[in-house]
Amino acid sequence: MDQLLNPFHVVHIEPLPDWIQGIYDSALQDPEFDLLWAKELADPELVPRLKGTEAIITGKRRVTEKLMVAAGPSLRLIQVVGRAPWAVDTDYARNAGIPVSILPHGGAIAVAEHTFALMLGLMRKLLPGHLGTTAAEYQQRGIEPIRTSERVIAFNWLGFPDVQQLFGKKIGLVGLGDIGMEVARRAQAFDMEVLYTKRGPLPSEYEEMLGVRYASLHELLEVSDVVSLHAPQTDETTGLIDGEALAHMKETAVLVNTARGGLVDEDALVEALRSGSIAGAGLDAFVDEPLPVNHGLQDLGNVLLSPHVGGGTGGGQKGVVAAVKRNLERVMRGQSPLHMDAP
């Protein structure tokens, strides 16, 4: 691309960790871009900084009518990373002719899909079913193969007493960032009731947009059929799911962790799984990775373990930033932005 006489003025208003901000800084360091980070500015402080802005990037922080007016007629793109349905006053943007691009976070989607893979694998007994089928364990039940037809089958030939479905179940999300929101979207497709807990509840109108309900951690653990972890590992969350937390879960409930292993007290989890105080666990993250040889989780029949592959083949954040840059370049060239889907 030929260098522009005036750089394209971009303001990023979403609070992001330093390492992700560094990816943006590296990608947009070209002289074609003038990138301003406004993540620490409240709206009143931000308004005077927006004049002449050509693109605003956000994630979950709302781009209000006031911010769009402050940017003025130069504003040519609002880029939303992720699918927070409240991220933009879309009615005003539409009436003002300001393009809004919704870029689903590929890494978050990958982890959300893996969350459901573990959840379904546990509740549908996929691993015991596979192993039992390949090992012909039906022979231990005195069963012989029969030729099947439309009306003649050997239903549940391994005799599992507790194959469950997700329909109508409660899922409790510990954390509601990009991944948690993608899990919530998919849970609704299974007709699940979605609870969440985080440091503070969302405004009620945002909860309604997402179809979720806030609960304290204590309530969430007590009523959820699936407890799914999507919080970052911090001093406050390390060991969050300890023996006391596990004791509050239902005996029929399962724990799914696609976040960080340190959120869970693994010794307490092994004990809960062995004693049957919870029904199972699907884990993609561990305190020590790879999982050490002879770890207590390895000899349990009610776990489903994966080698930290929830994020797919990796590079999710770099891929997102590259997609954002491509969209900015399209707008700079006078082309329509991509990803104009509704959230």
Tab-separated table of C-alpha atoms in Angstrom:
chain	number	residue	atom	x	y	z
A	1	MET	CA	0.000	0.000	0.000
A	2	ASP	CA	1.288	3.466	-0.845
A	3	GLN	CA	2.034	5.529	2.235
A	4	LEU	CA	-0.756	8.014	2.921
A	5	LEU	CA	-0.027	11.727	3.347
A	6	ASN	CA	-2.090	11.653	6.560
A	7	PRO	CA	-2.077	8.537	8.727
A	8	PHE	CA	-5.356	6.759	9.402
A	9	HIS	CA	-6.430	7.799	12.911
A	10	VAL	CA	-7.525	4.817	15.030
A	11	VAL	CA	-8.646	4.918	18.662
A	12	HIS	CA	-8.782	1.665	20.656
A	13	ILE	CA	-11.043	2.052	23.697
A	14	GLU	CA	-11.133	-1.515	25.067
A	15	PRO	CA	-9.068	-2.321	28.175
A	16	LEU	CA	-6.715	-5.134	27.146
A	17	PRO	CA	-3.770	-6.903	28.791
A	18	ASP	CA	-0.390	-5.453	27.900
A	19	TRP	CA	0.620	-8.512	25.847
A	20	ILE	CA	-2.422	-8.183	23.566
A	21	GLN	CA	-1.900	-4.426	23.284
A	22	GLY	CA	1.632	-5.228	22.153
A	23	ILE	CA	0.295	-7.316	19.259
A	24	TYR	CA	-1.791	-4.349	18.096
A	25	ASP	CA	1.140	-1.968	18.489
A	26	SER	CA	3.340	-4.253	16.413
A	27	ALA	CA	0.735	-4.753	13.678
A	28	LEU	CA	-0.263	-1.090	13.405
A	29	GLN	CA	3.146	0.508	13.736
A	30	ASP	CA	3.164	1.250	9.988
A	31	PRO	CA	3.253	4.966	9.149
A	32	GLU	CA	-0.211	4.547	7.577
A	33	PHE	CA	-1.718	4.269	11.072
A	34	ASP	CA	-1.932	6.592	14.049
A	35	LEU	CA	-3.100	4.409	16.953
A	36	LEU	CA	-4.272	5.961	20.216
A	37	TRP	CA	-4.971	3.781	23.260
A	38	ALA	CA	-7.811	5.282	25.262
A	39	LYS	CA	-8.565	2.295	27.479
A	40	GLU	CA	-7.965	4.198	30.710
A	41	LEU	CA	-9.983	7.262	29.758
A	42	ALA	CA	-13.539	7.622	31.010
A	43	ASP	CA	-16.038	8.853	28.429
A	44	PRO	CA	-15.864	12.538	29.532
A	45	GLU	CA	-12.077	12.459	29.137
A	46	LEU	CA	-12.287	10.518	25.898
A	47	VAL	CA	-14.726	12.797	24.081
A	48	PRO	CA	-12.256	15.632	23.301
A	49	ARG	CA	-9.657	13.094	22.109
A	50	LEU	CA	-11.972	11.606	19.483
A	51	LYS	CA	-12.283	14.544	17.103
A	52	GLY	CA	-11.066	13.488	13.670
A	53	THR	CA	-11.027	9.776	14.529
A	54	GLU	CA	-11.556	7.534	11.500
A	55	ALA	CA	-11.958	4.191	13.256
A	56	ILE	CA	-12.900	3.149	16.784
A	57	ILE	CA	-11.995	-0.340	17.996
A	58	THR	CA	-13.797	-1.881	20.958
A	59	GLY	CA	-14.693	-5.221	22.469
A	60	LYS	CA	-17.240	-4.854	25.251
A	61	ARG	CA	-16.895	-1.161	26.090
A	62	ARG	CA	-19.904	0.612	24.626
A	63	VAL	CA	-19.515	3.058	21.732
A	64	THR	CA	-22.297	5.489	22.526
A	65	GLU	CA	-23.987	8.134	20.413
A	66	LYS	CA	-21.963	10.717	22.355
A	67	LEU	CA	-18.671	9.124	21.306
A	68	MET	CA	-19.724	8.873	17.667
A	69	VAL	CA	-20.809	12.501	17.629
A	70	ALA	CA	-17.497	13.477	19.218
A	71	ALA	CA	-15.568	11.723	16.446
A	72	GLY	CA	-17.531	13.665	13.865
A	73	PRO	CA	-17.930	13.093	10.126
A	74	SER	CA	-14.454	11.580	9.823
A	75	LEU	CA	-15.626	8.367	11.539
A	76	ARG	CA	-15.652	5.617	8.903
A	77	LEU	CA	-15.626	2.419	10.941
A	78	ILE	CA	-16.534	1.015	14.330
A	79	GLN	CA	-14.743	-2.299	14.726
A	80	VAL	CA	-16.113	-4.630	17.397
A	81	VAL	CA	-13.867	-7.530	18.373
A	82	GLY	CA	-16.055	-10.255	19.833
A	83	ARG	CA	-19.825	-10.294	19.980
A	84	ALA	CA	-20.895	-8.306	23.017
A	85	PRO	CA	-24.393	-7.281	21.878
A	86	TRP	CA	-24.238	-3.981	23.747
A	87	ALA	CA	-20.901	-2.819	22.323
A	88	VAL	CA	-22.381	-0.191	19.977
A	89	ASP	CA	-25.454	2.000	19.859
A	90	THR	CA	-26.342	0.357	16.557
A	91	ASP	CA	-29.508	2.394	16.020
A	92	TYR	CA	-27.574	5.651	16.009
A	93	ALA	CA	-24.728	4.187	13.949
A	94	ARG	CA	-27.186	2.899	11.350
A	95	ASN	CA	-29.027	6.210	11.117
A	96	ALA	CA	-25.736	8.096	10.880
A	97	GLY	CA	-24.423	5.762	8.168
A	98	ILE	CA	-21.437	4.625	10.238
A	99	PRO	CA	-20.368	1.056	9.328
A	100	VAL	CA	-20.189	-1.335	12.275
A	101	SER	CA	-18.117	-4.485	11.795
A	102	ILE	CA	-18.640	-7.384	14.185
A	103	LEU	CA	-15.556	-9.613	14.191
A	104	PRO	CA	-16.187	-12.837	16.112
A	105	HIS	CA	-13.154	-13.792	18.179
A	106	GLY	CA	-11.910	-16.994	16.569
A	107	GLY	CA	-9.900	-18.047	19.596
A	108	ALA	CA	-12.884	-17.570	21.909
A	109	ILE	CA	-15.074	-19.579	19.563
A	110	ALA	CA	-12.541	-22.409	19.483
A	111	VAL	CA	-12.447	-22.630	23.267
A	112	ALA	CA	-16.240	-22.435	23.489
A	113	GLU	CA	-16.566	-25.319	21.040
A	114	HIS	CA	-14.082	-27.350	23.061
A	115	THR	CA	-16.026	-26.592	26.212
A	116	PHE	CA	-19.062	-28.222	24.631
A	117	ALA	CA	-16.984	-31.124	23.337
A	118	LEU	CA	-15.933	-31.906	26.912
A	119	MET	CA	-19.410	-31.269	28.265
A	120	LEU	CA	-21.108	-33.511	25.726
A	121	GLY	CA	-18.387	-36.119	25.979
A	122	LEU	CA	-18.954	-36.412	29.722
A	123	MET	CA	-22.728	-36.366	29.717
A	124	ARG	CA	-23.108	-38.659	26.714
A	125	LYS	CA	-20.438	-41.097	28.005
A	126	LEU	CA	-18.479	-40.880	24.755
A	127	LEU	CA	-15.128	-42.110	26.065
A	128	PRO	CA	-16.477	-45.019	28.160
A	129	GLY	CA	-18.768	-45.840	25.262
A	130	HIS	CA	-15.930	-45.891	22.752
A	131	LEU	CA	-13.636	-47.940	24.981
A	132	GLY	CA	-16.394	-50.309	25.979
A	133	THR	CA	-17.453	-50.820	22.372
A	134	THR	CA	-13.950	-51.488	21.081
A	135	ALA	CA	-13.234	-53.851	23.981
A	136	ALA	CA	-16.511	-55.754	23.449
A	137	GLU	CA	-17.477	-55.254	27.083
A	138	TYR	CA	-21.018	-56.347	26.213
A	139	GLN	CA	-19.730	-59.916	26.560
A	140	GLN	CA	-19.457	-59.361	30.308
A	141	ARG	CA	-23.210	-58.775	30.318
A	142	GLY	CA	-23.969	-62.047	28.505
A	143	ILE	CA	-25.118	-60.287	25.350
A	144	GLU	CA	-24.587	-61.531	21.809
A	145	PRO	CA	-24.707	-59.402	18.649
A	146	ILE	CA	-27.994	-59.340	16.728
A	147	ARG	CA	-28.798	-58.186	13.209
A	148	THR	CA	-30.530	-54.816	13.560
A	149	SER	CA	-33.442	-53.350	11.650
A	150	GLU	CA	-35.695	-50.318	12.000
A	151	ARG	CA	-37.488	-51.953	14.939
A	152	VAL	CA	-34.798	-54.289	16.274
A	153	ILE	CA	-31.773	-52.727	18.003
A	154	ALA	CA	-29.586	-53.426	21.029
A	155	PHE	CA	-30.258	-50.114	22.762
A	156	ASN	CA	-27.571	-49.042	25.274
A	157	TRP	CA	-25.886	-52.423	25.100
A	158	LEU	CA	-23.275	-51.437	27.695
A	159	GLY	CA	-26.031	-50.586	30.164
A	160	PHE	CA	-25.029	-47.042	31.079
A	161	PRO	CA	-27.495	-45.837	33.731
A	162	ASP	CA	-26.801	-42.117	33.454
A	163	VAL	CA	-26.490	-40.912	29.856
A	164	GLN	CA	-27.755	-37.336	30.028
A	165	GLN	CA	-28.773	-34.567	27.664
A	166	LEU	CA	-28.044	-30.857	27.908
A	167	PHE	CA	-31.632	-29.824	27.174
A	168	GLY	CA	-33.125	-28.045	30.172
A	169	LYS	CA	-29.936	-28.191	32.222
A	170	LYS	CA	-28.422	-25.230	34.077
A	171	ILE	CA	-24.919	-24.179	33.095
A	172	GLY	CA	-22.982	-21.925	35.440
A	173	LEU	CA	-20.246	-19.812	33.872
A	174	VAL	CA	-17.471	-18.686	36.202
A	175	GLY	CA	-16.339	-15.648	34.233
A	176	LEU	CA	-18.102	-13.936	31.345
A	177	GLY	CA	-15.500	-12.573	28.966
A	178	ASP	CA	-15.286	-13.281	25.237
A	179	ILE	CA	-15.150	-17.050	25.783
A	180	GLY	CA	-17.909	-17.072	28.374
A	181	MET	CA	-20.185	-15.127	26.042
A	182	GLU	CA	-19.538	-17.561	23.197
A	183	VAL	CA	-20.370	-20.453	25.537
A	184	ALA	CA	-23.572	-18.667	26.579
A	185	ARG	CA	-24.634	-18.295	22.930
A	186	ARG	CA	-24.164	-22.001	22.304
A	187	ALA	CA	-25.829	-23.030	25.558
A	188	GLN	CA	-29.006	-21.303	24.468
A	189	ALA	CA	-29.035	-23.398	21.302
A	190	PHE	CA	-29.224	-26.423	23.619
A	191	ASP	CA	-32.104	-24.797	25.551
A	192	MET	CA	-29.976	-24.522	28.668
A	193	GLU	CA	-30.491	-21.954	31.407
A	194	VAL	CA	-27.351	-19.815	31.680
A	195	LEU	CA	-26.082	-18.461	34.986
A	196	TYR	CA	-22.867	-16.520	35.394
A	197	THR	CA	-20.739	-15.088	38.137
A	198	LYS	CA	-18.020	-12.454	37.983
A	199	ARG	CA	-16.728	-9.610	40.119
A	200	GLY	CA	-19.903	-7.632	39.516
A	201	PRO	CA	-23.147	-8.212	37.625
A	202	LEU	CA	-23.802	-6.749	34.203
A	203	PRO	CA	-26.522	-4.115	33.826
A	204	SER	CA	-29.883	-5.859	33.577
A	205	GLU	CA	-30.393	-4.797	29.961
A	206	TYR	CA	-27.072	-6.424	29.006
A	207	GLU	CA	-28.077	-9.624	30.798
A	208	GLU	CA	-31.298	-9.625	28.801
A	209	MET	CA	-29.365	-9.194	25.544
A	210	LEU	CA	-27.173	-12.202	26.400
A	211	GLY	CA	-29.936	-14.293	27.938
A	212	VAL	CA	-28.028	-14.852	31.180
A	213	ARG	CA	-28.676	-14.386	34.899
A	214	TYR	CA	-26.175	-13.318	37.552
A	215	ALA	CA	-25.643	-15.551	40.594
A	216	SER	CA	-23.173	-15.573	43.422
A	217	LEU	CA	-20.513	-18.264	43.167
A	218	HIS	CA	-22.181	-20.079	46.063
A	219	GLU	CA	-25.581	-20.177	44.335
A	220	LEU	CA	-24.068	-21.041	40.965
A	221	LEU	CA	-22.231	-24.043	42.395
A	222	GLU	CA	-25.319	-25.310	44.217
A	223	VAL	CA	-27.790	-25.196	41.325
A	224	SER	CA	-25.736	-25.771	38.156
A	225	ASP	CA	-25.672	-29.074	36.311
A	226	VAL	CA	-22.499	-27.963	34.547
A	227	VAL	CA	-19.952	-25.581	36.098
A	228	SER	CA	-17.710	-24.178	33.363
A	229	LEU	CA	-14.634	-22.092	34.155
A	230	HIS	CA	-13.787	-19.048	32.017
A	231	ALA	CA	-11.988	-16.733	34.433
A	232	PRO	CA	-8.349	-15.631	34.202
A	233	GLN	CA	-5.894	-16.989	36.748
A	234	THR	CA	-5.072	-14.250	39.235
A	235	ASP	CA	-4.184	-14.100	42.925
A	236	GLU	CA	-7.919	-13.962	43.639
A	237	THR	CA	-8.937	-16.879	41.415
A	238	THR	CA	-6.080	-19.330	42.006
A	239	GLY	CA	-7.582	-22.334	43.799
A	240	LEU	CA	-11.073	-20.867	43.466
A	241	ILE	CA	-12.564	-24.326	42.928
A	242	ASP	CA	-11.301	-25.963	46.101
A	243	GLY	CA	-12.720	-28.674	48.325
A	244	GLU	CA	-15.321	-26.365	49.836
A	245	ALA	CA	-16.497	-25.197	46.401
A	246	LEU	CA	-16.717	-28.755	45.097
A	247	ALA	CA	-18.742	-29.765	48.159
A	248	HIS	CA	-21.385	-27.219	47.156
A	249	MET	CA	-21.858	-28.792	43.706
A	250	LYS	CA	-24.610	-31.304	43.021
A	251	GLU	CA	-23.639	-34.985	42.941
A	252	THR	CA	-24.967	-35.145	39.381
A	253	ALA	CA	-23.023	-32.084	38.213
A	254	VAL	CA	-19.860	-31.954	36.125
A	255	LEU	CA	-16.981	-29.483	36.165
A	256	VAL	CA	-15.452	-28.259	32.898
A	257	ASN	CA	-12.209	-26.275	32.809
A	258	THR	CA	-10.963	-24.789	29.545
A	259	ALA	CA	-9.383	-21.784	31.278
A	260	ARG	CA	-6.309	-22.295	33.478
A	261	GLY	CA	-5.428	-25.288	35.616
A	262	GLY	CA	-4.594	-23.157	38.626
A	263	LEU	CA	-8.244	-22.237	39.117
A	264	VAL	CA	-8.796	-25.738	40.492
A	265	ASP	CA	-7.374	-27.495	43.549
A	266	GLU	CA	-6.574	-30.736	41.719
A	267	ASP	CA	-6.111	-32.812	44.870
A	268	ALA	CA	-9.553	-31.790	46.080
A	269	LEU	CA	-10.996	-32.494	42.635
A	270	VAL	CA	-9.516	-36.011	42.547
A	271	GLU	CA	-11.053	-36.707	45.948
A	272	ALA	CA	-14.445	-35.371	44.861
A	273	LEU	CA	-14.384	-37.519	41.728
A	274	ARG	CA	-13.318	-40.641	43.595
A	275	SER	CA	-15.945	-40.192	46.294
A	276	GLY	CA	-18.691	-39.411	43.803
A	277	SER	CA	-19.514	-36.056	45.348
A	278	ILE	CA	-19.580	-34.746	41.761
A	279	ALA	CA	-20.347	-36.793	38.674
A	280	GLY	CA	-17.397	-35.929	36.465
A	281	ALA	CA	-14.883	-33.436	35.120
A	282	GLY	CA	-13.768	-32.411	31.646
A	283	LEU	CA	-10.372	-30.740	31.753
A	284	ASP	CA	-8.267	-29.083	29.081
A	285	ALA	CA	-6.034	-27.187	31.515
A	286	PHE	CA	-3.939	-28.416	34.419
A	287	VAL	CA	-1.741	-27.054	37.191
A	288	ASP	CA	1.299	-28.760	35.598
A	289	GLU	CA	1.377	-29.258	31.836
A	290	PRO	CA	1.853	-31.806	30.349
A	291	LEU	CA	-0.057	-33.701	33.011
A	292	PRO	CA	2.621	-35.523	35.063
A	293	VAL	CA	2.870	-39.305	34.912
A	294	ASN	CA	0.832	-41.091	37.599
A	295	HIS	CA	-1.271	-38.004	38.336
A	296	GLY	CA	-4.406	-38.801	40.307
A	297	LEU	CA	-6.666	-37.714	37.460
A	298	GLN	CA	-5.332	-40.383	35.106
A	299	ASP	CA	-6.892	-43.456	36.685
A	300	LEU	CA	-10.440	-42.122	37.051
A	301	GLY	CA	-13.328	-43.331	34.936
A	302	ASN	CA	-15.408	-40.165	35.274
A	303	VAL	CA	-13.013	-37.699	33.656
A	304	LEU	CA	-12.402	-36.567	30.095
A	305	LEU	CA	-8.951	-35.046	29.595
A	306	SER	CA	-7.449	-33.193	26.641
A	307	PRO	CA	-3.926	-31.778	26.148
A	308	HIS	CA	-4.745	-28.038	26.322
A	309	VAL	CA	-6.013	-27.769	22.754
A	310	GLY	CA	-9.128	-25.702	23.419
A	311	GLY	CA	-7.697	-22.790	21.455
A	312	GLY	CA	-7.326	-24.908	18.323
A	313	THR	CA	-3.937	-24.627	16.671
A	314	GLY	CA	-3.110	-21.400	18.481
A	315	GLY	CA	-2.352	-17.852	17.383
A	316	GLY	CA	-5.877	-16.672	18.098
A	317	GLN	CA	-4.985	-13.163	19.231
A	318	LYS	CA	-2.593	-12.584	16.338
A	319	GLY	CA	-5.278	-13.771	13.940
A	320	VAL	CA	-7.807	-11.349	15.389
A	321	VAL	CA	-5.422	-8.407	15.136
A	322	ALA	CA	-4.535	-9.353	11.546
A	323	ALA	CA	-8.246	-9.413	10.670
A	324	VAL	CA	-8.750	-6.001	12.283
A	325	LYS	CA	-5.823	-4.604	10.303
A	326	ARG	CA	-7.228	-6.000	7.043
A	327	ASN	CA	-10.526	-4.279	7.746
A	328	LEU	CA	-8.824	-0.967	8.516
A	329	GLU	CA	-6.891	-1.216	5.250
A	330	ARG	CA	-10.089	-1.890	3.313
A	331	VAL	CA	-11.714	1.228	4.733
A	332	MET	CA	-8.566	3.250	4.030
A	333	ARG	CA	-8.875	2.197	0.375
A	334	GLY	CA	-12.511	3.231	0.253
A	335	GLN	CA	-13.801	-0.366	0.306
A	336	SER	CA	-16.605	-1.669	2.480
A	337	PRO	CA	-15.473	-3.358	5.698
A	338	LEU	CA	-15.941	-7.080	6.174
A	339	HIS	CA	-17.882	-8.846	8.931
A	340	MET	CA	-20.925	-6.635	8.792
A	341	ASP	CA	-22.973	-9.318	10.553
A	342	ALA	CA	-25.298	-8.526	13.421
A	343	PRO	CA	-23.968	-9.567	16.829
